[in-house]
C-alpha positions as a Python dict, from the first residue, in 0.01 Angstrom:
ca = {
    (1, 'M'): (0, 0, 0),
    (2, 'L'): (-176, 223, -252),
    (3, 'Q'): (-367, 517, -105),
    (4, 'P'): (-692, 643, -261),
    (5, 'S'): (-643, 971, -440),
    (6, 'P'): (-916, 1227, -512),
    (7, 'A'): (-1031, 1269, -870),
    (8, 'K'): (-961, 1608, -1028),
    (9, 'S'): (-1326, 1689, -1082),
    (10, 'G'): (-1512, 1759, -763),
    (11, 'G'): (-1275, 1568, -534),
    (12, 'K'): (-1471, 1244, -576),
    (13, 'F'): (-1329, 893, -572),
    (14, 'S'): (-1369, 630, -843),
    (15, 'W'): (-1381, 258, -773),
    (16, 'R'): (-1189, -11, -960),
    (17, 'L'): (-1147, -387, -933),
    (18, 'E'): (-786, -509, -922),
    (19, 'Y'): (-631, -855, -942),
    (20, 'D'): (-356, -907, -684),
    (21, 'S'): (-150, -1217, -769),
    (22, 'S'): (46, -1183, -443),
    (23, 'R'): (-260, -1283, -240),
    (24, 'I'): (-201, -1656, -269),
    (25, 'R'): (-351, -1793, 50),
    (26, 'S'): (-717, -1731, 122),
    (27, 'P'): (-838, -1674, 483),
    (28, 'W'): (-855, -1967, 725),
    (29, 'W'): (-1235, -1956, 730),
    (30, 'T'): (-1268, -2013, 353),
    (31, 'P'): (-1288, -2396, 384),
    (32, 'I'): (-1555, -2369, 655),
    (33, 'L'): (-1759, -2129, 445),
    (34, 'S'): (-1716, -2356, 141),
    (35, 'V'): (-1864, -2651, 330),
    (36, 'I'): (-2157, -2442, 455),
    (37, 'L'): (-2234, -2305, 109),
    (38, 'A'): (-2207, -2654, -42),
    (39, 'L'): (-2461, -2784, 213),
    (40, 'L'): (-2696, -2498, 130),
    (41, 'L'): (-2663, -2550, -245),
    (42, 'C'): (-2726, -2923, -222),
    (43, 'A'): (-3020, -2857, 9),
    (44, 'V'): (-3190, -2679, -281),
    (45, 'F'): (-3162, -2990, -500),
    (46, 'I'): (-3274, -3219, -218),
    (47, 'A'): (-3580, -3000, -156),
    (48, 'A'): (-3653, -2997, -529),
    (49, 'N'): (-3658, -3376, -507),
    (50, 'G'): (-3940, -3353, -253),
    (51, 'M'): (-3734, -3439, 55),
    (52, 'S'): (-3634, -3247, 364),
    (53, 'P'): (-3266, -3142, 356),
    (54, 'I'): (-3250, -3157, 735),
    (55, 'T'): (-3376, -3516, 734),
    (56, 'V'): (-3126, -3616, 466),
    (57, 'Y'): (-2831, -3453, 642),
    (58, 'E'): (-2932, -3607, 974),
    (59, 'K'): (-2946, -3947, 806),
    (60, 'M'): (-2604, -3896, 651),
    (61, 'F'): (-2451, -3784, 980),
    (62, 'H'): (-2605, -4070, 1176),
    (63, 'G'): (-2496, -4324, 916),
    (64, 'A'): (-2139, -4198, 921),
    (65, 'F'): (-2086, -4108, 1287),
    (66, 'G'): (-2396, -4208, 1485),
    (67, 'T'): (-2306, -4574, 1541),
    (68, 'A'): (-1987, -4764, 1617),
    (69, 'Y'): (-2018, -4949, 1286),
    (70, 'G'): (-2073, -4628, 1091),
    (71, 'F'): (-1780, -4453, 1257),
    (72, 'T'): (-1537, -4739, 1192),
    (73, 'E'): (-1651, -4755, 829),
    (74, 'T'): (-1591, -4381, 803),
    (75, 'M'): (-1240, -4432, 935),
    (76, 'V'): (-1182, -4713, 685),
    (77, 'K'): (-1270, -4475, 403),
    (78, 'A'): (-1059, -4200, 560),
    (79, 'I'): (-737, -4405, 548),
    (80, 'P'): (-675, -4393, 170),
    (81, 'L'): (-802, -4034, 160),
    (82, 'L'): (-553, -3933, 429),
    (83, 'L'): (-256, -4106, 264),
    (84, 'C'): (-337, -3982, -87),
    (85, 'G'): (-428, -3635, 42),
    (86, 'L'): (-98, -3615, 229),
    (87, 'G'): (91, -3711, -85),
    (88, 'I'): (-88, -3443, -285),
    (89, 'A'): (-19, -3187, -9),
    (90, 'V'): (354, -3266, -14),
    (91, 'A'): (368, -3206, -389),
    (92, 'Y'): (160, -2891, -376),
    (93, 'R'): (401, -2746, -120),
    (94, 'I'): (619, -2656, -418),
    (95, 'S'): (322, -2585, -647),
    (96, 'I'): (337, -2924, -821),
    (97, 'W'): (-10, -3056, -904),
    (98, 'N'): (-20, -3431, -860),
    (99, 'I'): (-349, -3542, -1017),
    (100, 'G'): (-222, -3898, -1044),
    (101, 'A'): (-289, -4030, -695),
    (102, 'E'): (-558, -4261, -835),
    (103, 'G'): (-308, -4432, -1062),
    (104, 'Q'): (-38, -4437, -794),
    (105, 'L'): (-281, -4603, -554),
    (106, 'T'): (-368, -4859, -820),
    (107, 'V'): (-10, -4957, -900),
    (108, 'G'): (65, -4972, -526),
    (109, 'A'): (-221, -5220, -484),
    (110, 'M'): (-91, -5422, -781),
    (111, 'A'): (264, -5432, -646),
    (112, 'A'): (143, -5545, -303),
    (113, 'T'): (-66, -5816, -466),
    (114, 'A'): (237, -5933, -665),
    (115, 'V'): (402, -6024, -334),
    (116, 'T'): (109, -6249, -243),
    (117, 'I'): (121, -6421, -583),
    (118, 'Y'): (494, -6473, -628),
    (119, 'F'): (586, -6516, -259),
    (120, 'P'): (275, -6687, -118),
    (121, 'D'): (437, -6864, 179),
    (122, 'L'): (607, -6575, 358),
    (123, 'P'): (535, -6535, 731),
    (124, 'T'): (317, -6244, 840),
    (125, 'F'): (590, -5995, 926),
    (126, 'W'): (785, -6045, 606),
    (127, 'A'): (477, -6064, 386),
    (128, 'L'): (330, -5737, 514),
    (129, 'S'): (668, -5562, 522),
    (130, 'L'): (742, -5661, 164),
    (131, 'M'): (392, -5560, 52),
    (132, 'L'): (439, -5220, 216),
    (133, 'V'): (778, -5166, 52),
    (134, 'F'): (656, -5282, -289),
    (135, 'G'): (344, -5066, -263),
    (136, 'F'): (548, -4756, -178),
    (137, 'A'): (807, -4829, -447),
    (138, 'A'): (545, -4879, -720),
    (139, 'G'): (361, -4558, -631),
    (140, 'A'): (692, -4369, -614),
    (141, 'F'): (791, -4499, -956),
    (142, 'W'): (456, -4386, -1098),
    (143, 'G'): (519, -4043, -947),
    (144, 'L'): (865, -4041, -1103),
    (145, 'L'): (708, -4089, -1446),
    (146, 'T'): (542, -3753, -1390),
    (147, 'A'): (842, -3579, -1233),
    (148, 'V'): (1102, -3657, -1502),
    (149, 'P'): (905, -3512, -1796),
    (150, 'R'): (830, -3207, -1579),
    (151, 'T'): (1191, -3140, -1481),
    (152, 'H'): (1372, -3239, -1801),
    (153, 'F'): (1127, -3154, -2079),
    (154, 'G'): (894, -2897, -1922),
    (155, 'V'): (585, -3118, -1963),
    (156, 'N'): (292, -3003, -1750),
    (157, 'E'): (247, -3247, -1463),
    (158, 'L'): (-132, -3209, -1478),
    (159, 'I'): (-135, -3386, -1813),
    (160, 'T'): (111, -3666, -1742),
    (161, 'S'): (-19, -3750, -1395),
    (162, 'L'): (-379, -3759, -1519),
    (163, 'M'): (-300, -3973, -1825),
    (164, 'L'): (-98, -4218, -1616),
    (165, 'N'): (-414, -4286, -1413),
    (166, 'Y'): (-569, -4449, -1718),
    (167, 'V'): (-254, -4648, -1791),
    (168, 'A'): (-263, -4787, -1435),
    (169, 'L'): (-634, -4873, -1458),
    (170, 'L'): (-583, -5055, -1789),
    (171, 'A'): (-288, -5244, -1640),
    (172, 'L'): (-512, -5344, -1350),
    (173, 'D'): (-776, -5476, -1591),
    (174, 'Y'): (-510, -5677, -1772),
    (175, 'V'): (-382, -5859, -1464),
    (176, 'V'): (-722, -5929, -1303),
    (177, 'F'): (-870, -6055, -1631),
    (178, 'G'): (-547, -6228, -1733),
    (179, 'P'): (-245, -6374, -1553),
    (180, 'W'): (-356, -6303, -1196),
    (181, 'K'): (-717, -6409, -1236),
    (182, 'D'): (-829, -6647, -963),
    (183, 'P'): (-903, -6989, -1123),
    (184, 'K'): (-1145, -7054, -837),
    (185, 'G'): (-1319, -6718, -864),
    (186, 'F'): (-1619, -6835, -1071),
    (187, 'N'): (-1490, -6633, -1368),
    (188, 'F'): (-1503, -6301, -1180),
    (189, 'P'): (-1204, -6072, -1248),
    (190, 'G'): (-981, -6070, -942),
    (191, 'S'): (-676, -6224, -782),
    (192, 'P'): (-691, -6513, -533),
    (193, 'M'): (-797, -6415, -180),
    (194, 'F'): (-515, -6313, 51),
    (195, 'T'): (-423, -6540, 339),
    (196, 'A'): (-432, -6428, 702),
    (197, 'A'): (-55, -6371, 687),
    (198, 'Q'): (-106, -6129, 397),
    (199, 'S'): (-386, -5928, 562),
    (200, 'L'): (-341, -5625, 786),
    (201, 'P'): (-459, -5667, 1148),
    (202, 'V'): (-801, -5517, 1223),
    (203, 'L'): (-963, -5370, 1533),
    (204, 'G'): (-1182, -5639, 1690),
    (205, 'S'): (-1466, -5746, 1463),
    (206, 'T'): (-1458, -5423, 1259),
    (207, 'R'): (-1290, -5355, 926),
    (208, 'L'): (-1076, -5076, 1073),
    (209, 'H'): (-721, -5189, 1005),
    (210, 'I'): (-370, -5087, 1103),
    (211, 'G'): (-339, -4881, 787),
    (212, 'L'): (-476, -4596, 999),
    (213, 'L'): (-143, -4594, 1183),
    (214, 'F'): (39, -4564, 851),
    (215, 'G'): (-153, -4246, 781),
    (216, 'L'): (-109, -4095, 1128),
    (217, 'I'): (263, -4169, 1135),
    (218, 'A'): (303, -4021, 787),
    (219, 'V'): (121, -3703, 897),
    (220, 'A'): (345, -3672, 1204),
    (221, 'V'): (660, -3715, 994),
    (222, 'Y'): (529, -3463, 741),
    (223, 'Y'): (466, -3206, 1015),
    (224, 'L'): (812, -3250, 1169),
    (225, 'M'): (989, -3241, 834),
    (226, 'I'): (806, -2931, 712),
    (227, 'R'): (843, -2736, 1036),
    (228, 'F'): (1183, -2834, 1173),
    (229, 'T'): (1415, -2941, 891),
    (230, 'K'): (1618, -2763, 626),
    (231, 'W'): (1442, -2967, 360),
    (232, 'G'): (1104, -2848, 485),
    (233, 'Y'): (1223, -2487, 487),
    (234, 'E'): (1342, -2523, 128),
    (235, 'L'): (1004, -2666, 24),
    (236, 'R'): (824, -2374, 183),
    (237, 'L'): (1060, -2127, 16),
    (238, 'I'): (1013, -2286, -326),
    (239, 'G'): (636, -2278, -283),
    (240, 'A'): (636, -1915, -171),
    (241, 'N'): (891, -1774, -417),
    (242, 'P'): (1064, -2011, -662),
    (243, 'T'): (1275, -1728, -805),
    (244, 'A'): (1418, -1643, -463),
    (245, 'A'): (1475, -2012, -396),
    (246, 'R'): (1668, -2047, -721),
    (247, 'Y'): (1888, -1748, -636),
    (248, 'A'): (1945, -1900, -291),
    (249, 'G'): (2103, -2201, -461),
    (250, 'I'): (1819, -2447, -402),
    (251, 'H'): (1805, -2722, -666),
    (252, 'I'): (1437, -2700, -759),
    (253, 'K'): (1438, -2987, -1010),
    (254, 'R'): (1580, -3223, -749),
    (255, 'H'): (1310, -3122, -502),
    (256, 'I'): (1040, -3181, -762),
    (257, 'I'): (1165, -3536, -816),
    (258, 'I'): (1188, -3603, -441),
    (259, 'V'): (840, -3474, -360),
    (260, 'M'): (686, -3669, -647),
    (261, 'L'): (857, -3986, -525),
    (262, 'I'): (715, -3926, -178),
    (263, 'S'): (376, -3821, -310),
    (264, 'G'): (339, -4128, -530),
    (265, 'G'): (479, -4355, -259),
    (266, 'L'): (218, -4243, -5),
    (267, 'A'): (-60, -4313, -255),
    (268, 'G'): (102, -4652, -321),
    (269, 'I'): (82, -4730, 50),
    (270, 'A'): (-287, -4640, 36),
    (271, 'G'): (-328, -4901, -238),
    (272, 'M'): (-143, -5160, -34),
    (273, 'A'): (-366, -5084, 267),
    (274, 'E'): (-681, -5122, 57),
    (275, 'V'): (-600, -5466, -82),
    (276, 'S'): (-445, -5597, 238),
    (277, 'G'): (-682, -5438, 488),
    (278, 'V'): (-1020, -5409, 312),
    (279, 'T'): (-1075, -5615, -3),
    (280, 'H'): (-815, -5889, 67),
    (281, 'K'): (-776, -5938, -306),
    (282, 'L'): (-696, -5731, -612),
    (283, 'M'): (-1003, -5664, -820),
    (284, 'Q'): (-1142, -5430, -1081),
    (285, 'G'): (-1241, -5092, -936),
    (286, 'I'): (-1018, -5128, -631),
    (287, 'S'): (-1063, -4754, -572),
    (288, 'P'): (-1396, -4570, -607),
    (289, 'G'): (-1204, -4249, -681),
    (290, 'Y'): (-1004, -4199, -362),
    (291, 'G'): (-720, -4040, -556),
    (292, 'Y'): (-945, -3773, -704),
    (293, 'T'): (-1134, -3706, -380),
    (294, 'A'): (-799, -3666, -203),
    (295, 'I'): (-734, -3355, -412),
    (296, 'I'): (-1030, -3186, -243),
    (297, 'V'): (-916, -3325, 94),
    (298, 'A'): (-572, -3165, 57),
    (299, 'W'): (-707, -2836, -72),
    (300, 'L'): (-976, -2810, 194),
    (301, 'A'): (-712, -2871, 463),
    (302, 'K'): (-492, -2593, 320),
    (303, 'L'): (-202, -2844, 340),
    (304, 'N'): (-221, -2835, 720),
    (305, 'P'): (-131, -3172, 884),
    (306, 'M'): (-412, -3164, 1140),
    (307, 'G'): (-646, -3030, 878),
    (308, 'L'): (-570, -3331, 658),
    (309, 'I'): (-685, -3565, 934),
    (310, 'V'): (-1008, -3370, 984),
    (311, 'T'): (-1093, -3337, 616),
    (312, 'S'): (-1016, -3702, 538),
    (313, 'I'): (-1257, -3808, 813),
    (314, 'L'): (-1515, -3557, 685),
    (315, 'F'): (-1500, -3695, 332),
    (316, 'G'): (-1493, -4051, 460),
    (317, 'G'): (-1815, -3963, 640),
    (318, 'L'): (-1962, -3818, 322),
    (319, 'I'): (-1896, -4144, 138),
    (320, 'V'): (-2048, -4361, 413),
    (321, 'G'): (-2333, -4114, 466),
    (322, 'G'): (-2407, -4131, 95),
    (323, 'Y'): (-2465, -4504, 128),
    (324, 'S'): (-2699, -4458, 425),
    (325, 'V'): (-2938, -4218, 249),
    (326, 'Q'): (-3023, -4489, -1),
    (327, 'T'): (-3252, -4634, 266),
    (328, 'I'): (-3476, -4325, 239),
    (329, 'G'): (-3489, -4326, -140),
    (330, 'L'): (-3208, -4084, -222),
    (331, 'P'): (-2917, -4197, -443),
    (332, 'S'): (-2571, -4223, -287),
    (333, 'S'): (-2445, -3976, -548),
    (334, 'I'): (-2558, -3701, -310),
    (335, 'S'): (-2215, -3738, -146),
    (336, 'E'): (-2041, -3682, -480),
    (337, 'M'): (-2255, -3374, -538),
    (338, 'L'): (-2148, -3240, -200),
    (339, 'Q'): (-1783, -3309, -277),
    (340, 'G'): (-1807, -3130, -609),
    (341, 'S'): (-1988, -2835, -452),
    (342, 'I'): (-1721, -2800, -184),
    (343, 'L'): (-1450, -2797, -450),
    (344, 'F'): (-1643, -2539, -653),
    (345, 'F'): (-1675, -2300, -361),
    (346, 'L'): (-1313, -2355, -260),
    (347, 'I'): (-1192, -2258, -605),
    (348, 'A'): (-1431, -1964, -618),
    (349, 'G'): (-1319, -1843, -275),
    (350, 'D'): (-951, -1859, -370),
    (351, 'M'): (-1016, -1667, -692),
    (352, 'I'): (-1235, -1400, -531),
    (353, 'H'): (-975, -1350, -258),
    (354, 'R'): (-723, -1241, -522),
    (355, 'F'): (-944, -951, -629),
    (356, 'R'): (-975, -632, -430),
    (357, 'I'): (-1173, -314, -471),
    (358, 'R'): (-970, 6, -461),
    (359, 'R'): (-1062, 372, -457),
    (360, 'G'): (-861, 604, -673),
    (361, 'A'): (-855, 861, -945),
}
C-alpha cells in the first residue's frame, strides 16, 4: 500500500485521484444504495408530474405484494427473470457478457412450441419433458452462436449476442405470421392454443406455475457447482485472473463455450416456461424485455444465488407495480424508469469504487 509522503516545500501533502483497476468488486451495500437513489431520483419526476411519490410507491408495493393475486403475479414475472438472470450470472462469472438472453428466451419458446405443433398427441409427461429439452437445446444453440465467434475469431460477444436477439425476434414473426399461424385465430398472429397436456401445472386458480421450481432448482445447482466443484473453482479463477488461470492449464475457450451453452439453455427454459405456463401459445412479443431486465437482475445480485432470487422478485414486483399505478393516472413506464435508474446508479457505483483519493508529494 502506498504511503503519503510529505512535499518538499513546507512538508505539506498534495491530493491526487487515482484509478485502481484491481478494485473489481464494489461493496455489498452498493446495490441497496443504488435502489434507494433510484427511488429518490424517480420521486423527483413523479412530484414534477403533480403526484405524491409516497402515494405512488405505496400503490406499486400494494399492487405487487399487498394481495395474494398481486404476489402470485409478481412471482410469475420473477420466473423468467430468475432463469435469464441466472444464465447471465453464469456467463459473467468468467467475464463473458451475454446480452442475448432475450433472443435465447425467444428461440426456447419457439422450440417448445414446435413440440406442440409436430407432436400434438403426446401425453403430459412426454410433452412437457420434450418441450423442456427442446427449449434448453434451442437456447443453448443460440448461446453457442455467440461463443464460437468469441473463442475462434475474437469477436466481441456483446455484438453477436445483441444482434442475435433481432434474428430471433424476426424468426418469431415469421412463424407466427406464417407456417404456425392459427387458422382459427381470427387472423391474429399466433400459434394454436396449447392443450392441457402441453401446459405446465399451476398453483390453484392462480397463474403461478411449476416453472418456479425450474428456477429454484437451477439456482441450487448453480450454488453447489460454483462453491463445491472443480469446475466452479476454475470459473472463479478465470473470472478473477484469466492470466493465472491460463498458466494453471485451464482451457479458457472450452469454459467459454460451456458457460454460454448453459447460459443460453437457462434462458431457453424461461421461454419454454412462458409459452407453456403463461401464454399457452406462441405469439408476437412473447417477452416484454425479460432478457434485458435480467441483466440488471444479475448485476444487482452481484452474481449471488440468493441475491438472484431476491432481485428477480423485486423486479417482478416493479413490473406488476407499474401496471397498478395506471389506476391513479400514472403510466406503467414508471417501472422501466426505476429499472433504468437502478442500472445507472449500479454502473456509477462500480466506476466510482475504482477511484481512490491519495495523499502524496
